[in-house]
Each structure stands twice: as C-alpha cells, then as structure tokens.
C-alpha positions in Angstrom: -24.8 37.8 51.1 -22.9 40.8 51.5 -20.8 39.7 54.7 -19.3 36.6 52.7 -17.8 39.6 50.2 -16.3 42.1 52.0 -12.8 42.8 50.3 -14.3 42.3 46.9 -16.3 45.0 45.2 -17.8 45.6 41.5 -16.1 48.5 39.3 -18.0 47.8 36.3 -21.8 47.5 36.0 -23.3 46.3 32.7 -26.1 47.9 30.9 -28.0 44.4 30.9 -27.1 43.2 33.8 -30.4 42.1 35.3 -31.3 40.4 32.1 -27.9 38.5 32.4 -28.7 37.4 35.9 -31.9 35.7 34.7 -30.2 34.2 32.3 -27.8 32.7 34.7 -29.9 31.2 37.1 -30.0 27.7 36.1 -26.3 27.2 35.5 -24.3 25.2 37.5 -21.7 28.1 39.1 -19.1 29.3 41.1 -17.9 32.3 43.1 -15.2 33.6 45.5 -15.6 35.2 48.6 -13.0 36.4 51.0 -13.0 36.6 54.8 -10.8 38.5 56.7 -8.4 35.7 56.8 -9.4 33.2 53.8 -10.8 32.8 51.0 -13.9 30.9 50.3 -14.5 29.1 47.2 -18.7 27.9 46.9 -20.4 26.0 44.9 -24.0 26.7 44.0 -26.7 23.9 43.0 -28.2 24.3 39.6 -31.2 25.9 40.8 -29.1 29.1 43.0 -27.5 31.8 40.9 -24.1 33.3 40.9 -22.7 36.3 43.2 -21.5 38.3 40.4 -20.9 41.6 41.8 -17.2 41.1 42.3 -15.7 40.5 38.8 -14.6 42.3 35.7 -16.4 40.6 33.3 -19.6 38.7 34.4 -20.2 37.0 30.9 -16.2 35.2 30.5 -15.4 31.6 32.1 -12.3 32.7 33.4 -13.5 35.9 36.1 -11.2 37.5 37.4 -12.2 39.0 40.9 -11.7 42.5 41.8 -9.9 42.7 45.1 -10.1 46.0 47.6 -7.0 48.0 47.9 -7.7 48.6 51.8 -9.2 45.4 52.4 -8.6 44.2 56.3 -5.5 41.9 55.5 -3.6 45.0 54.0 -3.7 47.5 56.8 -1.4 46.1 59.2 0.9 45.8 56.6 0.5 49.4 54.8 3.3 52.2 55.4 3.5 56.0 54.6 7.2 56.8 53.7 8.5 60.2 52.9 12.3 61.2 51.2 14.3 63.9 50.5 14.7 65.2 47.6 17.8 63.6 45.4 20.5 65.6 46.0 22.3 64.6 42.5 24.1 65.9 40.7 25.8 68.1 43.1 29.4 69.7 42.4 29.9 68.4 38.8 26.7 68.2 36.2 25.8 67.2 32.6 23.8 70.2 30.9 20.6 68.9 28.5 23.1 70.0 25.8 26.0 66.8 27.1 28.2 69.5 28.6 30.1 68.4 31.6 31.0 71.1 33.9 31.8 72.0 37.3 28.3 73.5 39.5 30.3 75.2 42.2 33.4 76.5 41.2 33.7 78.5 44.7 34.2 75.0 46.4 35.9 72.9 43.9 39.4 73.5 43.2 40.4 70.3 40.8 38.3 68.0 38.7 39.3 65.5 36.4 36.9 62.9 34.1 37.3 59.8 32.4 35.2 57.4 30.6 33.6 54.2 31.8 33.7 51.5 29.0 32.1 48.1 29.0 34.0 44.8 29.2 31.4 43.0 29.8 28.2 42.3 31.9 29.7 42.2 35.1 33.4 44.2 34.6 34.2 47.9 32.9 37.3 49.8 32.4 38.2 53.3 32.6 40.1 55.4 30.2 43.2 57.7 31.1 42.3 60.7 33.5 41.7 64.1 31.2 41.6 67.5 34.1 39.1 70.1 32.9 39.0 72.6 35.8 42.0 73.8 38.5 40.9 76.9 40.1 45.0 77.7 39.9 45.4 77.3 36.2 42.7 79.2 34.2 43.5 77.4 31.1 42.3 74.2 32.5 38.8 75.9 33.4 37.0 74.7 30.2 33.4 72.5 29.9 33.7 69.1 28.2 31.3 68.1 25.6 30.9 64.3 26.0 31.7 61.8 23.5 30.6 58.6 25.4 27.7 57.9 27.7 29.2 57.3 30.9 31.9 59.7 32.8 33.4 59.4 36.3 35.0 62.4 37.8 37.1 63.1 40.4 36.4 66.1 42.6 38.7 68.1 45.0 37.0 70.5 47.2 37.3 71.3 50.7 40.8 69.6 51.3 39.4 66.2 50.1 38.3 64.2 47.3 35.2 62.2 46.0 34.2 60.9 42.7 30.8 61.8 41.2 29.5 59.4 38.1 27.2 60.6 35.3 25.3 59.3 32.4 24.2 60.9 29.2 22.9 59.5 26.1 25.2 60.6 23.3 24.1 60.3 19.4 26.0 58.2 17.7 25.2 56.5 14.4 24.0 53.3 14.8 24.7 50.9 12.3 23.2 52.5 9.4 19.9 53.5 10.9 20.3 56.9 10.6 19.5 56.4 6.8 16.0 54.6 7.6 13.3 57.1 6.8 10.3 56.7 9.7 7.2 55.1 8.9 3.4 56.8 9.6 2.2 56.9 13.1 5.4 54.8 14.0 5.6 55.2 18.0 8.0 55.4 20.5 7.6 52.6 22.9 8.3 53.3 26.3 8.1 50.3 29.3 8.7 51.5 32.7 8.3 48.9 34.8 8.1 48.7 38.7 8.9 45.3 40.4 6.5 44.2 42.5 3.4 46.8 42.3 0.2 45.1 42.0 -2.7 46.2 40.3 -4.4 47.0 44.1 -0.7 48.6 45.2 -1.0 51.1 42.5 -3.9 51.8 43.7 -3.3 52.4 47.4 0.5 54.4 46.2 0.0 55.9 43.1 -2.9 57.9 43.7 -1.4 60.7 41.7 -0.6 58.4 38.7 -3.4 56.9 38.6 -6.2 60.7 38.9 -4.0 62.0 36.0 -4.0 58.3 33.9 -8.2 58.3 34.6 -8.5 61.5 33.5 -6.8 60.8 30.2 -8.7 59.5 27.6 -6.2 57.7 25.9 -4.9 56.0 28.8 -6.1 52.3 29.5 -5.5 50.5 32.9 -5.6 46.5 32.7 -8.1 45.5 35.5 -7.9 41.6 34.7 -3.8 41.3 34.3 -2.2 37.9 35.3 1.4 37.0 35.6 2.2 34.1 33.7 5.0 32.1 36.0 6.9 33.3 39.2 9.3 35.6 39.2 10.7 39.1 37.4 11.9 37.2 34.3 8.9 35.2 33.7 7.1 38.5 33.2 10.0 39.9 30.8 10.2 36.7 28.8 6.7 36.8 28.1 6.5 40.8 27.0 9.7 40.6 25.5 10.7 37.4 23.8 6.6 35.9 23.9 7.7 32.8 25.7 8.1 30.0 28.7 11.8 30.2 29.6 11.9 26.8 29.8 11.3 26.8 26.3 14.1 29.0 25.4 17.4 28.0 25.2 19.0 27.4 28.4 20.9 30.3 30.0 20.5 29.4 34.1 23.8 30.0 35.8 25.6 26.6 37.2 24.6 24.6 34.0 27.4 23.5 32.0 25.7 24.0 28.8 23.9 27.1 29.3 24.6 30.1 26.5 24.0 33.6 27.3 20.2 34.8 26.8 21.9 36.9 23.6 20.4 34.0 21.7 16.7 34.6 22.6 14.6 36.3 20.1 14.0 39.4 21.9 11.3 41.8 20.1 13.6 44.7 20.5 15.7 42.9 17.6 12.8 43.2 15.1 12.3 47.0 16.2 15.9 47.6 15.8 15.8 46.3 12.2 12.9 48.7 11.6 14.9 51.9 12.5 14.6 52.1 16.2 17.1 53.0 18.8 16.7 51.0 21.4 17.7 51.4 25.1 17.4 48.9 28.3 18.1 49.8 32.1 17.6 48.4 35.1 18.8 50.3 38.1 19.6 46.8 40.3 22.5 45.6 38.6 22.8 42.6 41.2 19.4 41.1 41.2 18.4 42.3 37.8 16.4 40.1 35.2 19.0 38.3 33.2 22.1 38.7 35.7 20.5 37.0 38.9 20.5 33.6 37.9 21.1 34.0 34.0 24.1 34.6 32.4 23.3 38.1 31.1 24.4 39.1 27.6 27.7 39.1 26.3 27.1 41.7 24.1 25.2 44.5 24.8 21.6 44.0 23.9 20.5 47.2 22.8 21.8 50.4 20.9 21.7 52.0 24.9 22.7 49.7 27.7 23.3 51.0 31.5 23.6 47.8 33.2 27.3 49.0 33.3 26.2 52.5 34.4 24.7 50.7 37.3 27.4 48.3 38.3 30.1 50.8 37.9 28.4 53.4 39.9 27.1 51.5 42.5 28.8 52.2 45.3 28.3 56.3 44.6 24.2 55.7 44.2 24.6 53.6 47.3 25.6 56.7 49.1 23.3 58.7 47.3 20.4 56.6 47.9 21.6 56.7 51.8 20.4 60.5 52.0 17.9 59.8 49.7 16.5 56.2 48.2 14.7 58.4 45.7 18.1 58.6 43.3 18.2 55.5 41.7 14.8 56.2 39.2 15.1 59.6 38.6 18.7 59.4 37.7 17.2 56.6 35.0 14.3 59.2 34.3 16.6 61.8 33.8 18.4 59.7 31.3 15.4 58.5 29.2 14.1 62.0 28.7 17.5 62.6 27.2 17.5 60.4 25.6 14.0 60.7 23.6 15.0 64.6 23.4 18.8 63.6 21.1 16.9 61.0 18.9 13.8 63.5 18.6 13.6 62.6 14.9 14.1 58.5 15.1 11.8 56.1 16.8 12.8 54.8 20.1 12.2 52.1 21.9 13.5 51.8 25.8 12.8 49.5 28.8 13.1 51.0 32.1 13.3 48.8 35.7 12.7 50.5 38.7 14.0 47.4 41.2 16.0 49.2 43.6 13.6 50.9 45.8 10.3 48.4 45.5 11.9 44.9 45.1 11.7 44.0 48.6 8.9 46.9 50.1 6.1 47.6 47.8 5.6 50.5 49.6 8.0 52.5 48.3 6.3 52.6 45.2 4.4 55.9 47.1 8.1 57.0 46.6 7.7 57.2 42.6 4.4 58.4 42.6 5.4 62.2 41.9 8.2 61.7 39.5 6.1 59.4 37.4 3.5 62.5 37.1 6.6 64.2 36.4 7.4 62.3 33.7 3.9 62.1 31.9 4.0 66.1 32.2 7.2 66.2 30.4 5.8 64.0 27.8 2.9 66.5 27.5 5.1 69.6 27.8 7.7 68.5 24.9 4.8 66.8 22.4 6.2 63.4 22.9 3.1 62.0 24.3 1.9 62.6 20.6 4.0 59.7 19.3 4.8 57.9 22.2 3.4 54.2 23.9 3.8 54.9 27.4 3.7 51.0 29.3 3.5 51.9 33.5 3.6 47.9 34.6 4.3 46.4 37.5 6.1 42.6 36.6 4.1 41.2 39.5 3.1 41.9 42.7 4.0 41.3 46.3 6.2 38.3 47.0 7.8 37.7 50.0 6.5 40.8 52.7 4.5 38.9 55.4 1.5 40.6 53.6 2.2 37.5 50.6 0.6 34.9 53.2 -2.4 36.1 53.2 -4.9 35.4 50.7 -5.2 38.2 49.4 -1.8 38.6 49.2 -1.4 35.7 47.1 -4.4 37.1 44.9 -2.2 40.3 44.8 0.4 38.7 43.5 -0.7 37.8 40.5 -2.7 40.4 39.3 0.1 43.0 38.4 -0.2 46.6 37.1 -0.5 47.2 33.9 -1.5 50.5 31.9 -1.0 52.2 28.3 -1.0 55.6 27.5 -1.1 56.4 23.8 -1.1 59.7 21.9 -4.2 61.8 22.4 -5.1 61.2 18.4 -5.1 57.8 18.4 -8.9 56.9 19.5 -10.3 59.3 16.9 -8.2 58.0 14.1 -8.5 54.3 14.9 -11.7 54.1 17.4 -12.5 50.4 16.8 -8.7 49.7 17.7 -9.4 52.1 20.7 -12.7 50.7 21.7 -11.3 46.8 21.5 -8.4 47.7 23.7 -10.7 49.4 26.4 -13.5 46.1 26.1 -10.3 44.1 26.8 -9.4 46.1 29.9 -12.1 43.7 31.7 -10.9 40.6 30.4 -8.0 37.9 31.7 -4.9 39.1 29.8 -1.5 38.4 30.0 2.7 39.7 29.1 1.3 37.4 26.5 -1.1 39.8 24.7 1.6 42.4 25.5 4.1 40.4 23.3 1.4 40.5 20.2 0.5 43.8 20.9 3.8 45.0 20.2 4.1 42.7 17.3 0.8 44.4 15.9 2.4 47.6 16.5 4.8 46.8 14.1 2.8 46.6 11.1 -0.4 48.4 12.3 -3.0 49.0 11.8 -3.1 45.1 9.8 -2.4 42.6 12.5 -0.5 40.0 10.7 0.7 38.3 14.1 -0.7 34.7 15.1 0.8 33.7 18.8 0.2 30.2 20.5 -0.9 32.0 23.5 -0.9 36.0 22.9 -3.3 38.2 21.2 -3.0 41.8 20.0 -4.7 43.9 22.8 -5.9 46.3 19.3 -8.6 43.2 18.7 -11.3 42.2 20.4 -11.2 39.4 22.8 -14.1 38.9 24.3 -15.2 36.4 22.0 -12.5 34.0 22.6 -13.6 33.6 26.0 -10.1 33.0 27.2 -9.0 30.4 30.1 -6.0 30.5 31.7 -4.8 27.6 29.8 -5.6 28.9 26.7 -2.7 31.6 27.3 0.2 30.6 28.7 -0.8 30.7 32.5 -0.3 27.7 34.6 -3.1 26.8 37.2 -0.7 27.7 40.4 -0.5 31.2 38.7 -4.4 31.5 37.4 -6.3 34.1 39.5 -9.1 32.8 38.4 -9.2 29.1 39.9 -11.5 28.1 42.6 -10.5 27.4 45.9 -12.0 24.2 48.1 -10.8 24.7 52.0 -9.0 22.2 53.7 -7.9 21.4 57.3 -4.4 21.4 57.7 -4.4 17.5 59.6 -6.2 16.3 56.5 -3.5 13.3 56.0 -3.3 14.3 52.2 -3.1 18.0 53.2 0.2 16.5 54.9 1.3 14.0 52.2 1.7 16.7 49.7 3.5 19.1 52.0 5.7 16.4 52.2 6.0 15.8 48.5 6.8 19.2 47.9 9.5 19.4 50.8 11.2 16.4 49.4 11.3 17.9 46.0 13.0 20.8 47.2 15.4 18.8 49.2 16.1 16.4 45.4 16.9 19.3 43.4 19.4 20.7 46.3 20.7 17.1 46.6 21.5 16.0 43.0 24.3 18.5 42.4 27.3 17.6 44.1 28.6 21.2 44.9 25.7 21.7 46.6 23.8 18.5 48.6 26.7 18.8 51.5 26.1 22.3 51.9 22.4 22.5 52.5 20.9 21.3 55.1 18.0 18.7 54.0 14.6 20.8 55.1 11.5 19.2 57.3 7.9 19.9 57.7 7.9 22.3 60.3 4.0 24.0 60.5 1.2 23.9 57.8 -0.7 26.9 57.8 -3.0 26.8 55.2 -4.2 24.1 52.3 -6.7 23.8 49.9 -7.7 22.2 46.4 -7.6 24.5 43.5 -9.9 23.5 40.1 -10.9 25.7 37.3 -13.8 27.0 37.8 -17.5 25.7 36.8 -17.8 28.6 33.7 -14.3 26.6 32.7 -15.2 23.1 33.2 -18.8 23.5 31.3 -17.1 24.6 28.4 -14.0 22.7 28.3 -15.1 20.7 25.4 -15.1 23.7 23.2 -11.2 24.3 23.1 -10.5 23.6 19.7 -6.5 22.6 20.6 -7.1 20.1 23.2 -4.6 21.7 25.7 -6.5 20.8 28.9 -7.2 17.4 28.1 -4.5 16.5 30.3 -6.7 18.1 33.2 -9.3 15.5 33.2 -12.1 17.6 33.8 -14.8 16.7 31.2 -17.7 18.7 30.8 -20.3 19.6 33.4 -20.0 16.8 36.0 -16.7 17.8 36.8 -14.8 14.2 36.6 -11.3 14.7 37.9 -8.4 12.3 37.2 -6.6 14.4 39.3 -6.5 17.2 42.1 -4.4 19.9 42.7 -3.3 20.7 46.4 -2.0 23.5 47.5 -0.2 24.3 50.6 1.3 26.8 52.7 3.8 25.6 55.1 7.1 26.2 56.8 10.0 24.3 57.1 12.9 24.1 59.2 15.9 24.8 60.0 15.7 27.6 57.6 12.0 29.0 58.9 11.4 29.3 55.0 7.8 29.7 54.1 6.4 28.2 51.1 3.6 28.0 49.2 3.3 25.2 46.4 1.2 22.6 44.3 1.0 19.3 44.5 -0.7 16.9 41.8 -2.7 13.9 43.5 -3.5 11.4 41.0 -6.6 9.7 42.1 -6.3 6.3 40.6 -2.7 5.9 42.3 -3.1 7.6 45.5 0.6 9.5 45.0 1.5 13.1 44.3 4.1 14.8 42.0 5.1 18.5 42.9 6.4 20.2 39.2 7.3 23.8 38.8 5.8 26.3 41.1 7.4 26.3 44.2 7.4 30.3 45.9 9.2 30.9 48.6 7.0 33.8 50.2 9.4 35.1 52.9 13.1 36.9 52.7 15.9 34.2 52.9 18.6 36.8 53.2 21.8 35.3 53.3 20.6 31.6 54.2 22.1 30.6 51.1 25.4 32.5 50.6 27.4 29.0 50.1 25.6 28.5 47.0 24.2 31.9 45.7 27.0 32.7 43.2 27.1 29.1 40.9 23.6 28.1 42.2 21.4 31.6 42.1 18.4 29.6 41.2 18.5 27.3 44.1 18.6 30.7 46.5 14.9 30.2 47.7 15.3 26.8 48.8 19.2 26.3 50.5 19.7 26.8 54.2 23.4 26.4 54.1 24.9 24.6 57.5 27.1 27.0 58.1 25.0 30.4 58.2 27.1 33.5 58.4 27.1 35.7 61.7 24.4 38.0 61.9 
C-alpha cells in the first residue's frame, strides 16, 4: 500500500483511530494516491477499507489530502535565491518621528521635496517644489516635518541629480473617529498576504516563519484551506466583501455598464464605522486586485491608500528592486509598523499585498521569509502582538510555473496558506473559542469562513453572523461536515474531488477539449474590437484528462443537505447515479502554445458538453495579447493576437 502513497503523508493521528478504522470497513470509499507523475483516484468495494493515512480529518466527507512539500514533481522545479539587502532609503530619509531629512549631508549639496497627491486610481499630481537643504545657504539646511503621506525629493549630489520617493503615514483626523472610544479586547486586524504561496510552499520557503508560528501557542495554521474561484480577486472578494464576483455588481474593464468596485460592500466599511483606521496596499500597482481587469475605486477605499504610492513611484522601486528585488515589501513593512506605532491608541485595520516579488516565481517567497520574522518580532518587542490579528495568507498557490501541470501542482494550487496569530491572552480568556478554531485547522475551510470570522470579530465573543456559505472560524465545524458545495467552492476548484484516469484518444476525452477550445474562441469572437485581432485557437496536444466526482463520503450523504444545492449534480445517494460527468482536461493549443486546463460538463442523456467558468491558463502568455490587454484585461489568458510584437 505504501508505494501507491508516496507524496502524501499523515500530520495528524487521532487518539481512536483504530477503533475508527473498524468502524469503516464496510463503507463504500474512496482515496487518492499520487504517482510521481499522476494522480490516482480508487475505488474500494464495500467489503475493503479506506487508506486513510493521508488526510486531515479522517471522520469529514470532504478529505482533504495532505500533500509533501518535497514530493518528486517539486524538485526539478525548486530554487534557492539570495538578495542584497535593500539599500533604501539612501541620501534622503523619513525618521520614525515623520521628519524628512537629508542622511549624507557630505555628498548632497541641494534637495528639494514636494507632495504626491491622488487624482485618481491610475494618475497623481505634485505640489510646488519647497528646498530644505543647500550646503551653500545654511538657512535652507532645516528637517521638514511631513504633513501628507507621500513626498518626492529631488537630490543633487555628485554633479547630478536623482529623485528619491518616500511614504509615511501621517495622523490626521479622520472623519470624526478620533471621538469613538475603543471597545474591550477590540483588535487590530492585520492581512499580509503573499500571491501565490501555497500551503506546501510555505512550507518548503518559510521555514523560519513557520518554527517561530509552531512554537507560538496562539498561532493557528489552516491545513485544509481551499481557494474558492481562480484567480487573486476571487480570494479577496471572498475575505473581504463574502461573495462570488459574479454576484456583485459588475466592475470588469471593457463593459459598458460596469461601475467601479466602490459599490461593493467591503468589510472594511463596517470596521471603519466602528472606529477603525483602515489602510490597503498592494505593492503591484499594474496587476493588482481591482486594477487588472476592474476598474479600481474612484475614491480611495480606505482611511490609508498606497496604490498611488506605488504607481507614482514605480519607476524609482524599479531601480531599487534592480539591486535588490527585496524593496518593494519591506518598504510596505516599514510603512505598516508606522503606521500601527501613530494610531497606537485606535484600532487598525490594514491589508497588505506582497505581488511584486512572488506573482510569477513562488520561490521568492524564501525572499520574505526573514523580514516576516522581523515583523512578528517587532510586534512582540512593541506589545502589539497583545491586540493585534496577525493573517499571513497566501491568495492561492502556484499558477502558471511549469510546476502548475503537474498534479500536484494543480493540488497546490488550491490549497493556499493560511495562518492566525492572536494575542498570547486570548486562549486562556476564551479557550473554547481557541479550542474550536484549532479543531477547525483540520477541516475544509474557505476566504469564506475568513469573511464570518471577521464579522464575529466585530461583535465577539456573541456571533451574531449567519453567511450562505461562511462560518466563524471561533465555532466549531466539525459537525457540519462541510462539502465543497456547501461553501462557496466550485467542483473545478474542490481539493477534495476524486479523480477517474482517462486516456487522452478517449473520443470524449477529445470532444470536450474541443468544447472548451471553442468556448474560448466565442468569448474572443463576440466582441467586435476583439474577434479580428485574435487568432481563433486549435487543439494542439492533450496531455492529461480525467473525470472528477465528489467523492463516495459526499455522495453517501448527499441526501442530508438540508438546502438542496447539489441537486443539480445528480448524484443520489450511495449508488452514485450521474446525470452528468465532469471532464477535465489539460491541453495545449496553437498558435499561441497556451496551456490550459479546464471542465467540461457531459450530459449523459444528450451526449453534448457545456464548458462554464473555470478555464486556467497554466503557462505565462507574456505579451501574446498586448492588442487587447488595456480594454479587454480579462480576455488576457486566452488572445494570441496576429500580430505578436518583436521579441
């Protein structure tokens, strides 16, 4: 048995675990294995038990299997990177105390500053030039206290000149909130989130995170975490506003009637009525969450917002990040511990992205690894662990390196980082709260239960929250016995479907491959702007293909969900009776070389298939589509443009 298993491996043992194999024995069951190049889905007769040495929680329908960070199909694509230290800032600084001054004032002999203001998402101004030091005039030799969060100065030294930006989070009053008194055990909620770090890349980058997380005992790391749709904004949507995007109103770029995301009932709005000063920055201002292929806000979200920081000063942390890619997060570190430092005495509540160095290399992350040990010691050091939520999460993992074909790669994917790191008090004050959250650890959970939680938060320790498909991470959810239906997570993103091998010259293995190609090419061709730009893709290679179901724990019990949300699924009870299958392939396509991976729905009684949302593009299209990319962003993974660009 052991040789079908080799990449999967069992964390947690239970205390009756031999008593719950027994009482297994006679169940219809299912269980994954992986090979070094596949993975295996069997099904056992009634009279066999189930392998269950590889998942989190042995007694859930929905298991989620635990994968091995060094597992075979990750070696060949594992790096070891190493980077200088940032050198930033480096003639001009800002003090802890918002004092702008010159650092060498041997070398410089002029410096002047002005203010970068906001017009809006994608433009800023700057305010009249004010000189503060010339080594030939003493009286301009003076240190500027700051009045506004982000400063561009202009440097002379050594015969030429170069501009150095900064940001610093000035106090200002913010609409009346200095006057709202703060609440018992109200916490600071931090996010730090870094794009594209699985649960198994944390594990193989951030060693150092990870020994000082386990050795805190108020620290809980999410074993059984699944993304709910594709994509960065999926994940954000879900944590942030606790829905589908396609349920909210429409904000896409290149439809006529889309609104900026302003609209959507972010969570942050409910904090910021409750006293909090809130902050959001992403370091990618270009490929960002609501900027890539949504309109982005067209007025600024949050009491803090950098995105202008970012744009304005991109071309200097460009250079910056030349000598050293390292820049871009601590500069954003830098700023949120000042920023928790001026608003000591107020709740805060800040979202930090960490895109630039990890969006398109995972293994950068190994890059963060000591500043983010930095950061929790600075917490420690100042006492602000002792009222903060610390969130270290990664949106999703791995999803277009060549290690996303593989299977575990795909697995990978959607099982994303996710921890919480609360004050040191809070499991002796509230242990049942504590012990829920740590049970829950082992189950399927989504951005979903991240939404509630923070929505418990609010009026905790009473949970007054109900979500369609969140719950509070504080309660305990093993009785609910959660599917991936159940919340929020569609069956191309569940981790925990089965998996039925096919041959890749099955003729249905082919027809949907086909299905799915020709719904890429219909939603290229029925926009005008776009059809005679983009070349119309063909089946070029199928490389892998298989059925996915739920599994046997899900279809047993599918006559217990109380809401009838999988009725649509046809599965009924314990024979398993499908009205439909669901295929999914892994093929390429030409001209463009694009590899994709996709489901499509075979309806039994009609022999056809239907290809809905779902559709990953698992390698780097570059520039394929830079005729459409600016009104079309969202059609970027599936446009080869006929006239490419020189390389």
């Amino acid at each position: 048995m052991k040789a079908f298993i080799p990449c999967l491996r069992l964390r947690h043992r239970f205390t009756m675990f031999t008593g719950f194999v027994i009482g297994v024995l006679f169940v219809s069951v299912t269980f994954i294995t992986l090979s070094s190049n596949k993975l295996v889905i069997q099904i056992t007769s009634n009279s066999k038990k189930e392998d269950l040495s590889k998942f989190h929680d042995l007694r859930q329908k929905c298991k989620v299997p635990t994968l091995d960070p060094y597992h075979p199909e990750v070696k060949p694509f594992m790096r070891t990177y190493m980077a200088a230290t940032c050198d930033y800032p480096k003639l001009t600084e800002v003090t802890d105390d918002g004092i702008l001054q010159v650092r060498d004032k041997n070398a410089v002999t002029h410096a002047k500053y002005c203010y970068m203001q906001r017009v809006n998402d994608n433009s800023q101004k700057f305010t009249p030039w004010v000189v503060f030091y010339d080594k030939n005039d003493p009286k301009q030799n003076k240190e500027v206290k700051l009045t506004e969060d982000f400063v561009k100065v202009s440097i002379t030294a050594g015969g030429s000149t170069q501009d150095e930006f900064h940001m610093y989070p000035v106090r200002k009053d913010t609409r009346g909130k200095e006057q709202l008194p703060p609440k018992a055990d109200q916490l600071n909620i931090v996010f730090i989130m870094i794009d594209s770090v699985s649960h198994s890349t944390a594990e193989r980058y951030l060693k150092k995170t990870l020994k000082k997380m386990k050795e805190s005992p108020s620290t809980v790391i999410m074993n059984g975490h699944t993304i709910v749709g594709d994509g960065t904004t999926a994940q954000i949507c879900a944590i942030f506003v606790g829905e589908l995007e396609n349920k909210l109103p429409e904000a896409r770029k290149g439809y006529g009637k889309g609104d900026f995301v302003n609209r959507w009932p972010f969570i942050w709005k409910d904090f910021q009525k409750s006293g909090y000063i809130t902050q959001y920055s992403e370091d990618s201002p270009y490929d960002n969450t609501f900027n890539y292929r949504l309109r982005g806000f067209n007025e600024p979200p949050t009491d803090k917002y950098m995105r202008n920081f970012w744009a304005g000063a991109g071309s200097y942390i460009g250079q910056l990040n030349k000598k050293s890619i390292k820049c871009s997060h601590q500069i954003n570190f830098r700023y949120l511990k000042r920023f928790m430092n001026n608003y000591h005495d107020k709740p805060t509540f800040s979202f930090l992205g960490s895109s630039d160095l990890t969006h398109n290399s995972s293994p950068y992350a190994q890059l963060i690894d000591d500043d983010l040990v930095d950061l929790l010691e600075h917490l420690e050091k100042t006492g602000q662990n002792e009222n903060t939520l610390l969130v270290i999460f990664g949106d999703h993992g791995d999803r277009s390196s060549g290690y996303r074909a593989t299977m575990t790669g795909k697995l990978e994917e959607r099982l994303p980082f996710m921890s919480f790191t609360l004050p040191t008090w809070f499991p002796k004050k509230y242990p049942d709260h504590f012990k829920n959250f740590q049970r829950n650890a082992n189950l399927l959970t989504s951005h979903f239960d991240v939404y509630s939680t923070l929505r418990h938060l609010m009026t905790f320790p009473e949970n007054k929250h109900k979500h369609k498909y969140g719950s509070s991470l504080f309660t305990d959810l093993s009785h609910l016995n959660r599917t991936c239906n159940q919340i929020g997570i569609l069956d191309h993103w569940c981790s925990c479907l089965d998996y039925q091998e096919l041959k890749i010259d099955d003729p249905l293995v082919r027809k949907a491959a086909e299905n799915i190609i020709s719904t890429i090419n219909g939603m290229n061709g029925k926009i005008d702007k776009v059809k005679d730009q983009c070349a119309t893709l063909k089946l070029d290679k199928i490389e892998r293909a298989g059925i996915i179901s739920p599994g046997s724990r899900v279809q047993k019990f599918d006559k217990t969900f109380k809401d009838g949300r999988c009725d649509e699924c046809g599965v009924k009870e314990k024979n398993a009776n499908y009205k439909v299958k669901n295929y999914e392939v892994v093929f390429t396509v030409s001209p463009s070389g694009g590899k994709y991976e996709a489901t499509a729905v075979l309806d039994i009684s009609k022999g056809t298939f239907t290809t809905g949302e779902g559709i990953s593009r698992i390698n780097l299209y570059k520039n394929q589509p830079h005729c459409i990319q600016k009104d079309f962003p969202y059609l970027r993974p599936y446009c080869y443009c006929n006239r490419q660009l020189d390389s």
